[in-house]
Amino acid sequence: MSKDNREDIHELEFMFLSLIPKKIKVGIIGGGRAAAIKTASFLERGCNVEVLAKDFVDSFENFNEVELIVGSYQSDFIKDKHIIVIAIDDEKVVKEIISQCEEQAKIFINAGNYRHGNAAMSIQDSLGNINFALNTKGGNPKASLMIKEEIKNNLKEYDEFIGFINKLRSKAKEFNEYKQEIISFIATEDYKFMWEKRKEKECLLLFFEEELVHRLFN
């Protein structure tokens, strides 16, 4: 690997953005294995997915809640979509799609070379109260999968606590004067320690009015 290539890898940064899947329309162009993998990922998260291709691999038969369109790419296909996935090999058509995506300010993933898109798929997982995603800076999904379980195991000790303080946070919004103070207080390792000792209410009573604390817990 050349020095320039190494520098390019380290210069590439990702930004994470949480989307509401049921409100997201995804258009996938291509019917091969890469397109099928992307289709499965978006369907699993609850997105609305349409796939356009001249033909489809057999695995598409396993998908429900997806619209399969047989045909060649036309620019109208991307107009009503939030996210576009390009999963074809025809370089001329790929360049055309990229140009049109950029003109229309679309989020688009190039399955053939993620550097020629403006987005990449993250490895995702969840617990009862925590969702998380990760990428490696070099665009190495296998490495992300390798460390996903380690991260998930580390988050397990926080999951129940996060669920508990989520409920307190929701109730704290009723107290305009103390809302931010309460929210900042409960989202700490110190308060987690008291929760683990089953002293979560007593701890709050040391710092906040009794009536307020009782209302938080009722």
CSV table of C-alpha atoms in Angstrom, one decimal:
chain,number,residue,atom,x,y,z
A,1,MET,CA,0.0,0.0,0.0
A,2,SER,CA,1.3,3.4,-0.9
A,3,LYS,CA,1.8,6.2,1.6
A,4,ASP,CA,-0.9,8.2,-0.1
A,5,ASN,CA,-3.4,5.4,0.2
A,6,ARG,CA,-2.7,5.1,4.0
A,7,GLU,CA,-3.3,8.8,4.4
A,8,ASP,CA,-6.6,8.7,2.5
A,9,ILE,CA,-7.9,6.0,4.8
A,10,HIS,CA,-7.1,8.0,7.9
A,11,GLU,CA,-8.5,11.2,6.5
A,12,LEU,CA,-12.0,9.6,5.9
A,13,GLU,CA,-14.3,10.4,8.8
A,14,PHE,CA,-17.9,9.2,9.5
A,15,MET,CA,-20.8,11.0,11.1
A,16,PHE,CA,-23.6,9.1,12.7
A,17,LEU,CA,-27.2,10.1,12.3
A,18,SER,CA,-30.2,8.3,13.8
A,19,LEU,CA,-33.1,8.0,11.4
A,20,ILE,CA,-36.8,7.1,12.0
A,21,PRO,CA,-37.0,4.0,9.7
A,22,LYS,CA,-40.7,4.0,9.0
A,23,LYS,CA,-40.4,7.5,7.6
A,24,ILE,CA,-37.5,6.6,5.3
A,25,LYS,CA,-37.8,5.6,1.7
A,26,VAL,CA,-34.9,3.6,0.3
A,27,GLY,CA,-34.2,2.9,-3.4
A,28,ILE,CA,-31.8,0.1,-4.3
A,29,ILE,CA,-30.5,-0.2,-7.8
A,30,GLY,CA,-29.3,-3.7,-8.6
A,31,GLY,CA,-30.5,-7.2,-8.0
A,32,GLY,CA,-27.4,-9.1,-7.1
A,33,ARG,CA,-25.9,-10.3,-3.8
A,34,ALA,CA,-24.7,-6.9,-2.7
A,35,ALA,CA,-28.2,-5.4,-3.3
A,36,ALA,CA,-29.8,-8.3,-1.4
A,37,ILE,CA,-27.6,-7.7,1.6
A,38,LYS,CA,-28.4,-4.0,1.7
A,39,THR,CA,-32.1,-4.8,1.2
A,40,ALA,CA,-32.1,-7.1,4.2
A,41,SER,CA,-30.4,-4.5,6.3
A,42,PHE,CA,-32.9,-1.8,5.6
A,43,LEU,CA,-35.9,-4.0,5.9
A,44,GLU,CA,-34.7,-5.3,9.2
A,45,ARG,CA,-34.7,-1.7,10.5
A,46,GLY,CA,-38.2,-1.0,9.2
A,47,CYS,CA,-37.5,1.2,6.2
A,48,ASN,CA,-39.7,1.4,3.1
A,49,VAL,CA,-37.7,-0.3,0.3
A,50,GLU,CA,-38.0,-0.4,-3.4
A,51,VAL,CA,-35.5,-2.4,-5.6
A,52,LEU,CA,-35.0,-1.8,-9.3
A,53,ALA,CA,-33.1,-4.4,-11.4
A,54,LYS,CA,-33.3,-6.3,-14.7
A,55,ASP,CA,-33.2,-9.5,-12.7
A,56,PHE,CA,-32.9,-10.6,-9.1
A,57,VAL,CA,-30.9,-13.3,-7.2
A,58,ASP,CA,-33.0,-16.0,-5.5
A,59,SER,CA,-32.6,-14.5,-2.0
A,60,PHE,CA,-35.0,-11.7,-2.9
A,61,GLU,CA,-37.8,-14.3,-2.8
A,62,ASN,CA,-37.3,-14.4,1.0
A,63,PHE,CA,-38.1,-10.7,1.5
A,64,ASN,CA,-41.5,-9.4,2.5
A,65,GLU,CA,-42.6,-5.8,2.5
A,66,VAL,CA,-40.4,-4.9,-0.4
A,67,GLU,CA,-41.4,-3.7,-3.9
A,68,LEU,CA,-39.4,-5.3,-6.7
A,69,ILE,CA,-39.4,-3.4,-10.0
A,70,VAL,CA,-38.1,-5.1,-13.1
A,71,GLY,CA,-36.4,-2.7,-15.5
A,72,SER,CA,-33.4,-0.5,-16.3
A,73,TYR,CA,-32.5,2.6,-14.3
A,74,GLN,CA,-34.5,5.8,-15.0
A,75,SER,CA,-33.9,9.0,-13.2
A,76,ASP,CA,-37.5,9.1,-11.9
A,77,PHE,CA,-36.7,6.2,-9.6
A,78,ILE,CA,-34.7,8.3,-7.2
A,79,LYS,CA,-37.0,11.3,-7.0
A,80,ASP,CA,-39.1,10.2,-4.0
A,81,LYS,CA,-36.4,8.4,-2.1
A,82,HIS,CA,-34.3,9.6,0.9
A,83,ILE,CA,-31.5,7.1,0.5
A,84,ILE,CA,-30.2,5.5,-2.7
A,85,VAL,CA,-28.1,2.4,-2.9
A,86,ILE,CA,-26.1,1.8,-6.1
A,87,ALA,CA,-25.3,-1.9,-6.4
A,88,ILE,CA,-24.6,-2.4,-10.1
A,89,ASP,CA,-21.4,-2.9,-12.2
A,90,ASP,CA,-22.2,-0.7,-15.2
A,91,GLU,CA,-19.7,2.2,-14.6
A,92,LYS,CA,-21.5,4.5,-17.1
A,93,VAL,CA,-24.8,4.1,-15.3
A,94,VAL,CA,-23.2,4.3,-11.9
A,95,LYS,CA,-21.7,7.7,-12.8
A,96,GLU,CA,-25.0,8.9,-14.1
A,97,ILE,CA,-26.8,7.9,-10.8
A,98,ILE,CA,-24.1,9.5,-8.7
A,99,SER,CA,-24.4,12.8,-10.7
A,100,GLN,CA,-28.1,12.8,-10.3
A,101,CYS,CA,-27.9,12.0,-6.6
A,102,GLU,CA,-25.5,14.9,-6.0
A,103,GLU,CA,-27.8,17.2,-8.0
A,104,GLN,CA,-30.8,16.3,-5.9
A,105,ALA,CA,-28.9,16.2,-2.6
A,106,LYS,CA,-29.6,12.5,-2.0
A,107,ILE,CA,-27.9,10.4,0.6
A,108,PHE,CA,-26.4,7.6,-1.5
A,109,ILE,CA,-24.3,4.5,-0.9
A,110,ASN,CA,-22.1,3.0,-3.6
A,111,ALA,CA,-21.9,-0.7,-2.8
A,112,GLY,CA,-19.0,-1.1,-5.3
A,113,ASN,CA,-16.8,1.6,-3.7
A,114,TYR,CA,-18.1,3.4,-0.6
A,115,ARG,CA,-15.6,6.2,-1.2
A,116,HIS,CA,-17.6,7.2,-4.3
A,117,GLY,CA,-20.7,7.7,-2.2
A,118,ASN,CA,-21.5,10.1,0.6
A,119,ALA,CA,-22.7,7.4,3.1
A,120,ALA,CA,-21.8,4.0,4.3
A,121,MET,CA,-23.7,1.3,6.2
A,122,SER,CA,-22.8,1.0,9.9
A,123,ILE,CA,-22.8,-2.2,12.0
A,124,GLN,CA,-25.8,-1.8,14.3
A,125,ASP,CA,-27.2,-3.7,17.3
A,126,SER,CA,-29.4,-3.0,20.3
A,127,LEU,CA,-30.3,-3.9,23.8
A,128,GLY,CA,-33.5,-3.2,25.7
A,129,ASN,CA,-32.8,0.5,26.1
A,130,ILE,CA,-29.7,1.2,24.0
A,131,ASN,CA,-29.1,1.3,20.3
A,132,PHE,CA,-25.6,1.6,19.0
A,133,ALA,CA,-23.7,1.7,15.7
A,134,LEU,CA,-20.1,1.6,14.7
A,135,ASN,CA,-17.7,1.8,11.8
A,136,THR,CA,-14.0,1.5,11.4
A,137,LYS,CA,-12.2,4.5,9.8
A,138,GLY,CA,-10.7,2.2,7.1
A,139,GLY,CA,-14.2,1.0,6.0
A,140,ASN,CA,-13.7,-2.5,7.4
A,141,PRO,CA,-17.1,-4.1,8.2
A,142,LYS,CA,-15.6,-7.4,9.3
A,143,ALA,CA,-13.5,-5.6,11.9
A,144,SER,CA,-16.6,-3.8,13.1
A,145,LEU,CA,-18.4,-7.1,13.4
A,146,MET,CA,-15.5,-8.5,15.4
A,147,ILE,CA,-15.7,-5.8,18.1
A,148,LYS,CA,-19.5,-5.4,18.1
A,149,GLU,CA,-20.1,-8.2,20.7
A,150,GLU,CA,-17.4,-6.8,23.0
A,151,ILE,CA,-19.1,-3.4,22.9
A,152,LYS,CA,-22.5,-5.0,23.4
A,153,ASN,CA,-21.3,-6.9,26.4
A,154,ASN,CA,-19.9,-3.8,27.9
A,155,LEU,CA,-23.1,-1.9,27.5
A,156,LYS,CA,-25.2,-4.6,29.1
A,157,GLU,CA,-24.3,-3.3,32.6
A,158,TYR,CA,-25.8,0.0,31.7
A,159,ASP,CA,-29.0,-1.1,29.9
A,160,GLU,CA,-31.4,-1.6,32.8
A,161,PHE,CA,-30.1,1.6,34.4
A,162,ILE,CA,-30.7,3.6,31.2
A,163,GLY,CA,-34.2,2.3,31.1
A,164,PHE,CA,-34.7,3.5,34.7
A,165,ILE,CA,-33.4,7.0,34.3
A,166,ASN,CA,-35.3,7.3,31.0
A,167,LYS,CA,-38.5,7.1,33.1
A,168,LEU,CA,-37.2,9.7,35.6
A,169,ARG,CA,-36.1,12.0,32.8
A,170,SER,CA,-39.6,11.9,31.3
A,171,LYS,CA,-41.2,12.8,34.6
A,172,ALA,CA,-38.5,15.5,35.3
A,173,LYS,CA,-39.8,17.4,32.2
A,174,GLU,CA,-42.8,18.4,34.3
A,175,PHE,CA,-40.6,20.5,36.6
A,176,ASN,CA,-39.3,23.3,34.5
A,177,GLU,CA,-37.3,24.9,37.3
A,178,TYR,CA,-35.4,21.7,38.2
A,179,LYS,CA,-35.6,19.8,34.9
A,180,GLN,CA,-32.0,20.3,33.7
A,181,GLU,CA,-30.5,19.8,37.1
A,182,ILE,CA,-32.3,16.5,37.7
A,183,ILE,CA,-31.5,15.2,34.2
A,184,SER,CA,-27.8,16.1,34.7
A,185,PHE,CA,-27.7,14.6,38.1
A,186,ILE,CA,-29.2,11.2,37.2
A,187,ALA,CA,-27.1,10.6,34.1
A,188,THR,CA,-23.9,10.0,36.0
A,189,GLU,CA,-21.8,7.1,37.2
A,190,ASP,CA,-22.3,8.3,40.8
A,191,TYR,CA,-26.0,8.0,40.6
A,192,LYS,CA,-25.7,4.6,38.8
A,193,PHE,CA,-23.7,3.4,41.8
A,194,MET,CA,-26.5,4.5,44.2
A,195,TRP,CA,-29.0,2.8,41.9
A,196,GLU,CA,-27.0,-0.4,42.1
A,197,LYS,CA,-27.1,-0.1,45.9
A,198,ARG,CA,-30.9,0.4,45.7
A,199,LYS,CA,-30.5,3.9,47.1
A,200,GLU,CA,-31.7,5.8,44.1
A,201,LYS,CA,-34.6,7.6,45.8
A,202,GLU,CA,-32.7,8.3,49.0
A,203,CYS,CA,-29.8,9.8,47.0
A,204,LEU,CA,-32.2,12.3,45.3
A,205,LEU,CA,-33.7,13.2,48.6
A,206,LEU,CA,-30.3,14.5,49.7
A,207,PHE,CA,-30.3,17.1,47.0
A,208,PHE,CA,-33.9,17.8,46.0
A,209,GLU,CA,-37.2,18.6,47.8
A,210,GLU,CA,-39.1,15.7,49.2
A,211,GLU,CA,-42.3,16.4,47.3
A,212,LEU,CA,-40.5,16.7,44.0
A,213,VAL,CA,-38.7,13.3,44.5
A,214,HIS,CA,-41.9,11.6,45.5
A,215,ARG,CA,-43.6,12.8,42.3
A,216,LEU,CA,-40.6,11.5,40.3
A,217,PHE,CA,-41.1,8.0,41.7
A,218,ASN,CA,-44.9,7.9,41.6
